[in-house]
CSV table of C-alpha atoms in Angstrom, one decimal:
chain,number,residue,atom,x,y,z
E,5,UNK,CA,-54.7,-21.2,-26.2
E,6,UNK,CA,-55.3,-24.8,-25.0
E,7,UNK,CA,-57.5,-27.0,-27.3
E,8,UNK,CA,-59.8,-29.0,-25.1
E,9,UNK,CA,-59.9,-31.8,-27.7
E,10,UNK,CA,-56.3,-32.5,-26.8
E,11,UNK,CA,-56.3,-31.3,-23.2
E,12,UNK,CA,-59.1,-33.6,-22.1
E,13,UNK,CA,-57.3,-36.8,-23.2
E,14,UNK,CA,-54.1,-35.5,-21.6
E,15,UNK,CA,-55.9,-34.9,-18.3
E,16,UNK,CA,-57.6,-38.3,-18.5
E,17,UNK,CA,-54.4,-40.2,-19.3
E,18,UNK,CA,-52.4,-38.5,-16.5
E,19,UNK,CA,-55.3,-39.0,-14.0
E,20,UNK,CA,-55.8,-42.7,-14.7
E,21,UNK,CA,-52.1,-43.5,-14.9
E,22,UNK,CA,-51.4,-41.5,-11.7
E,23,UNK,CA,-54.3,-43.3,-9.8
E,24,UNK,CA,-52.6,-46.7,-10.5
E,25,UNK,CA,-49.2,-45.5,-9.3
E,26,UNK,CA,-50.5,-43.6,-6.3
E,27,UNK,CA,-52.6,-46.6,-5.1
E,28,UNK,CA,-49.4,-48.8,-5.2
E,29,UNK,CA,-47.4,-46.2,-3.2
E,30,UNK,CA,-50.3,-45.6,-0.8
E,31,UNK,CA,-50.5,-49.4,0.0
E,32,UNK,CA,-46.8,-49.4,1.1
E,33,UNK,CA,-47.2,-46.1,3.0
E,34,UNK,CA,-50.2,-47.6,4.8
E,35,UNK,CA,-48.2,-50.7,5.7
E,36,UNK,CA,-45.5,-48.5,7.2
E,37,UNK,CA,-48.0,-46.5,9.1
E,38,UNK,CA,-49.8,-49.6,10.4
E,39,UNK,CA,-46.6,-51.2,11.6
E,40,UNK,CA,-44.8,-48.1,13.0
E,41,UNK,CA,-47.2,-45.2,13.0
E,42,UNK,CA,-47.6,-42.2,10.7
E,43,UNK,CA,-44.4,-40.4,11.7
E,44,UNK,CA,-41.9,-42.5,9.6
E,45,UNK,CA,-44.5,-42.8,6.9
E,46,UNK,CA,-44.9,-39.1,6.6
E,47,UNK,CA,-41.2,-38.3,6.9
E,48,UNK,CA,-40.3,-40.8,4.2
E,49,UNK,CA,-43.1,-39.5,2.0
E,50,UNK,CA,-42.1,-35.9,2.5
E,51,UNK,CA,-38.5,-36.6,1.7
E,52,UNK,CA,-39.4,-38.4,-1.5
E,53,UNK,CA,-41.8,-35.5,-2.6
E,54,UNK,CA,-38.9,-33.1,-2.0
E,55,UNK,CA,-36.6,-35.1,-4.3
E,56,UNK,CA,-39.4,-35.3,-7.0
E,57,UNK,CA,-40.0,-31.5,-6.8
E,58,UNK,CA,-36.2,-31.0,-7.3
E,59,UNK,CA,-36.3,-33.3,-10.4
E,60,UNK,CA,-39.3,-31.5,-11.8
E,61,UNK,CA,-37.7,-28.1,-11.3
E,62,UNK,CA,-34.5,-29.3,-13.0
E,63,UNK,CA,-36.3,-30.8,-16.0
E,64,UNK,CA,-38.6,-27.9,-16.7
E,65,UNK,CA,-35.9,-25.5,-18.1
E,66,UNK,CA,-34.3,-28.3,-20.1
E,67,UNK,CA,-37.5,-29.2,-21.9
E,68,UNK,CA,-37.8,-25.6,-23.1
E,69,UNK,CA,-34.5,-25.9,-24.9
E,70,UNK,CA,-35.3,-29.0,-26.9
E,71,UNK,CA,-36.8,-28.5,-30.4
E,72,UNK,CA,-40.5,-29.3,-30.4
E,73,UNK,CA,-40.4,-31.9,-33.2
E,74,UNK,CA,-37.4,-33.7,-31.6
E,75,UNK,CA,-39.2,-33.6,-28.2
E,76,UNK,CA,-42.5,-35.0,-29.8
E,77,UNK,CA,-40.6,-37.8,-31.5
E,78,UNK,CA,-38.7,-39.0,-28.4
E,79,UNK,CA,-41.7,-38.7,-26.2
E,80,UNK,CA,-43.9,-40.4,-28.7
E,81,UNK,CA,-41.7,-43.4,-29.1
E,82,UNK,CA,-41.3,-43.7,-25.3
E,83,UNK,CA,-45.1,-43.3,-24.7
E,84,UNK,CA,-45.8,-45.9,-27.4
E,85,UNK,CA,-43.5,-48.4,-25.8
E,86,UNK,CA,-44.8,-47.7,-22.3
E,87,UNK,CA,-48.4,-47.8,-23.3
E,88,UNK,CA,-48.2,-51.0,-25.3
E,89,UNK,CA,-46.4,-52.6,-22.3
E,90,UNK,CA,-49.3,-51.6,-20.0
E,91,UNK,CA,-51.9,-52.7,-22.6
E,92,UNK,CA,-50.2,-56.1,-23.1
E,93,UNK,CA,-50.0,-56.9,-19.4
E,94,UNK,CA,-53.6,-55.7,-18.8
E,95,UNK,CA,-54.9,-57.9,-21.6
E,96,UNK,CA,-53.0,-60.9,-20.3
E,97,UNK,CA,-54.5,-60.3,-16.8
E,98,UNK,CA,-57.9,-59.9,-18.3
E,99,UNK,CA,-57.5,-63.2,-20.0
E,100,UNK,CA,-56.3,-64.9,-16.8
E,101,UNK,CA,-52.8,-65.6,-18.2
E,102,UNK,CA,-51.1,-63.7,-15.4
E,103,UNK,CA,-52.6,-63.0,-12.0
E,104,UNK,CA,-54.4,-59.7,-11.1
E,105,UNK,CA,-52.5,-57.2,-9.0
E,106,UNK,CA,-53.6,-57.7,-5.3
E,107,UNK,CA,-53.1,-54.7,-3.1
E,108,UNK,CA,-54.2,-56.6,0.0
E,109,UNK,CA,-51.5,-59.2,-0.6
E,110,UNK,CA,-48.9,-56.5,-1.3
E,111,UNK,CA,-49.9,-54.8,2.0
E,112,UNK,CA,-49.4,-58.1,4.0
E,113,UNK,CA,-46.1,-58.9,2.2
E,114,UNK,CA,-44.7,-55.4,2.8
E,115,UNK,CA,-45.7,-55.5,6.5
E,116,UNK,CA,-44.0,-58.9,6.9
E,117,UNK,CA,-40.9,-57.7,5.0
E,118,UNK,CA,-40.5,-54.7,7.3
E,119,UNK,CA,-40.6,-56.9,10.4
E,120,UNK,CA,-38.1,-59.4,8.9
E,121,UNK,CA,-35.7,-56.6,7.9
E,122,UNK,CA,-35.8,-55.2,11.4
E,123,UNK,CA,-35.1,-58.6,13.0
E,124,UNK,CA,-32.3,-59.4,10.5
E,125,UNK,CA,-30.3,-56.2,10.8
E,126,UNK,CA,-31.3,-55.5,14.5
E,127,UNK,CA,-31.8,-51.8,13.6
E,128,UNK,CA,-34.5,-49.3,14.4
E,129,UNK,CA,-37.7,-50.3,12.6
E,130,UNK,CA,-38.6,-46.6,12.3
E,131,UNK,CA,-35.6,-46.0,10.1
E,132,UNK,CA,-36.3,-49.0,7.9
E,133,UNK,CA,-40.0,-48.0,7.7
E,134,UNK,CA,-39.1,-44.4,6.7
E,135,UNK,CA,-36.7,-45.6,3.9
E,136,UNK,CA,-39.4,-48.0,2.7
E,137,UNK,CA,-42.0,-45.2,2.4
E,138,UNK,CA,-39.3,-43.0,0.7
E,139,UNK,CA,-38.5,-45.6,-1.9
E,140,UNK,CA,-42.2,-46.4,-2.7
E,141,UNK,CA,-43.1,-42.7,-3.1
E,142,UNK,CA,-40.0,-41.9,-5.1
E,143,UNK,CA,-40.3,-44.8,-7.5
E,144,UNK,CA,-44.0,-44.5,-8.1
E,145,UNK,CA,-43.7,-40.7,-8.2
E,146,UNK,CA,-41.0,-40.9,-10.9
E,147,UNK,CA,-43.4,-42.8,-13.1
E,148,UNK,CA,-46.1,-40.1,-12.5
E,149,UNK,CA,-43.6,-37.4,-13.4
E,150,UNK,CA,-42.6,-39.2,-16.6
E,151,UNK,CA,-46.3,-39.7,-17.5
E,152,UNK,CA,-47.1,-36.0,-16.9
E,153,UNK,CA,-44.1,-34.9,-19.0
E,154,UNK,CA,-44.7,-37.4,-21.7
E,155,UNK,CA,-48.4,-36.6,-22.1
E,156,UNK,CA,-48.1,-32.9,-21.6
E,157,UNK,CA,-44.7,-31.7,-23.1
E,158,UNK,CA,-45.5,-32.3,-26.7
E,159,UNK,CA,-48.2,-29.6,-27.1
E,160,UNK,CA,-47.7,-27.4,-24.1
E,161,UNK,CA,-50.1,-29.4,-22.0
E,162,UNK,CA,-48.0,-29.8,-18.9
E,163,UNK,CA,-50.5,-27.9,-16.7
E,164,UNK,CA,-53.5,-29.9,-17.8
E,165,UNK,CA,-51.6,-33.2,-17.3
E,166,UNK,CA,-50.3,-32.0,-13.9
E,167,UNK,CA,-53.9,-31.2,-13.0
E,168,UNK,CA,-54.9,-34.7,-13.8
E,169,UNK,CA,-52.1,-36.1,-11.7
E,170,UNK,CA,-52.9,-33.8,-8.8
E,171,UNK,CA,-56.6,-34.8,-8.9
E,172,UNK,CA,-55.6,-38.5,-8.8
E,173,UNK,CA,-53.4,-37.9,-5.8
E,174,UNK,CA,-56.1,-36.0,-4.0
E,175,UNK,CA,-58.7,-38.7,-4.7
E,176,UNK,CA,-56.5,-41.6,-3.6
E,177,UNK,CA,-55.4,-39.8,-0.4
E,178,UNK,CA,-59.0,-38.8,0.4
E,179,UNK,CA,-60.4,-42.3,-0.1
E,180,UNK,CA,-57.5,-43.9,1.7
E,181,UNK,CA,-57.9,-41.6,4.7
E,182,UNK,CA,-61.6,-42.5,4.9
E,183,UNK,CA,-61.3,-46.3,4.5
E,184,UNK,CA,-57.8,-46.5,6.1
E,185,UNK,CA,-57.1,-49.8,4.4
E,186,UNK,CA,-55.4,-51.0,1.1
E,187,UNK,CA,-57.5,-49.9,-1.8
E,188,UNK,CA,-57.9,-53.5,-3.1
E,189,UNK,CA,-61.3,-52.7,-4.6
E,190,UNK,CA,-59.9,-50.2,-7.1
E,191,UNK,CA,-60.3,-51.8,-10.6
E,192,UNK,CA,-56.6,-51.5,-11.2
E,193,UNK,CA,-56.4,-53.8,-14.2
E,194,UNK,CA,-59.2,-51.9,-15.9
E,195,UNK,CA,-57.4,-48.6,-15.2
E,196,UNK,CA,-54.2,-50.0,-16.6
E,197,UNK,CA,-56.0,-51.2,-19.7
E,198,UNK,CA,-57.4,-47.8,-20.2
E,199,UNK,CA,-54.1,-46.1,-19.5
E,200,UNK,CA,-52.4,-48.4,-22.0
E,201,UNK,CA,-54.9,-47.5,-24.7
E,202,UNK,CA,-54.5,-43.7,-24.1
E,203,UNK,CA,-50.7,-43.7,-23.8
E,204,UNK,CA,-50.4,-45.8,-26.9
E,205,UNK,CA,-52.7,-43.4,-28.8
E,206,UNK,CA,-50.7,-40.4,-27.6
E,207,UNK,CA,-47.5,-42.3,-28.6
E,208,UNK,CA,-48.6,-42.7,-32.2
E,209,UNK,CA,-49.9,-39.1,-32.3
E,210,UNK,CA,-46.7,-37.5,-31.0
E,211,UNK,CA,-44.4,-39.8,-33.0
E,212,UNK,CA,-46.2,-38.8,-36.2
E,213,UNK,CA,-46.1,-35.1,-35.3
E,214,UNK,CA,-42.4,-35.4,-34.5
E,215,UNK,CA,-41.9,-36.9,-38.0
E,216,UNK,CA,-43.8,-34.0,-39.6
E,217,UNK,CA,-47.0,-35.9,-40.3
E,218,UNK,CA,-50.2,-33.9,-40.4
E,219,UNK,CA,-52.9,-36.1,-39.0
E,220,UNK,CA,-56.4,-35.9,-40.7
E,221,UNK,CA,-58.7,-34.2,-38.3
E,222,UNK,CA,-55.8,-32.8,-36.3
E,223,UNK,CA,-56.3,-33.5,-32.6
E,224,UNK,CA,-59.4,-35.6,-33.2
E,225,UNK,CA,-57.1,-38.3,-34.6
E,226,UNK,CA,-56.2,-39.1,-30.9
E,227,UNK,CA,-59.7,-40.6,-30.4
E,228,UNK,CA,-59.4,-42.7,-33.6
E,229,UNK,CA,-56.0,-44.1,-32.4
E,230,UNK,CA,-57.5,-44.8,-28.9
E,231,UNK,CA,-60.5,-46.7,-30.5
E,232,UNK,CA,-58.1,-48.8,-32.5
E,233,UNK,CA,-55.9,-49.7,-29.5
E,234,UNK,CA,-59.0,-50.4,-27.4
E,235,UNK,CA,-60.3,-52.8,-30.1
E,236,UNK,CA,-56.9,-54.4,-30.5
E,237,UNK,CA,-56.5,-54.9,-26.7
E,238,UNK,CA,-59.9,-56.4,-26.3
E,239,UNK,CA,-59.3,-58.7,-29.2
E,240,UNK,CA,-55.9,-59.8,-27.8
E,241,UNK,CA,-57.5,-60.5,-24.4
E,242,UNK,CA,-60.3,-62.5,-26.0
E,243,UNK,CA,-57.8,-64.6,-28.1
E,244,UNK,CA,-55.6,-65.2,-25.1
E,245,UNK,CA,-58.6,-66.3,-23.0
E,246,UNK,CA,-59.6,-68.7,-25.7
E,247,UNK,CA,-56.1,-70.2,-25.8
E,248,UNK,CA,-56.1,-70.6,-22.0
E,249,UNK,CA,-59.4,-72.4,-22.1
E,250,UNK,CA,-58.3,-74.7,-24.9
E,251,UNK,CA,-55.0,-75.5,-23.1
E,252,UNK,CA,-57.0,-76.4,-20.0
């Protein structure tokens, strides 16, 4: 039976992380569709989704053969590294040390890149556009698959985590279809900050369980870890912002 005290953070983490990745992929798909129509964009996307489905089907049986504690330890360490990386970059963006992610600028740059590639190689722009959509969906999709597996595999929460990722995909596609433009107003850095907090919390939790540690409060310890990482991230952003102001 699934414990909702653990399933809810798993769904939330997978949802938020997937929103970020899917928005980035959608920006490139929209650039392809704007320049050459939806046919190469859809074909490239479909091909990438087929490859991702094959990867998921291949990984599923392998995960069942790995001992639970070993799986939790490996996933916990990877999640911790991944989450802290996201949290660090989000804190630096919040402090103004590094620039915010601009989907509008990415859209313009990708459109210009597609035109330049076609002129340089003198090949069909439809082919280049399809490959571009394929690469974008495959790369961002691999990150979504990793996040779903990392968040869900430790406690049999693959279905809740997958549900969060599918909900994110549906939401981004629905909003994108309505506005038909890069989703530049999505508070991406705020999402990345939240994802960094949640993935880091899961990382500590799974690492401890993989080492045989019994956390006080069991699954509720996740919320404590999340609060600690949230406070640490906000403090780091504040200190970095102060340093930037003093340097200026």
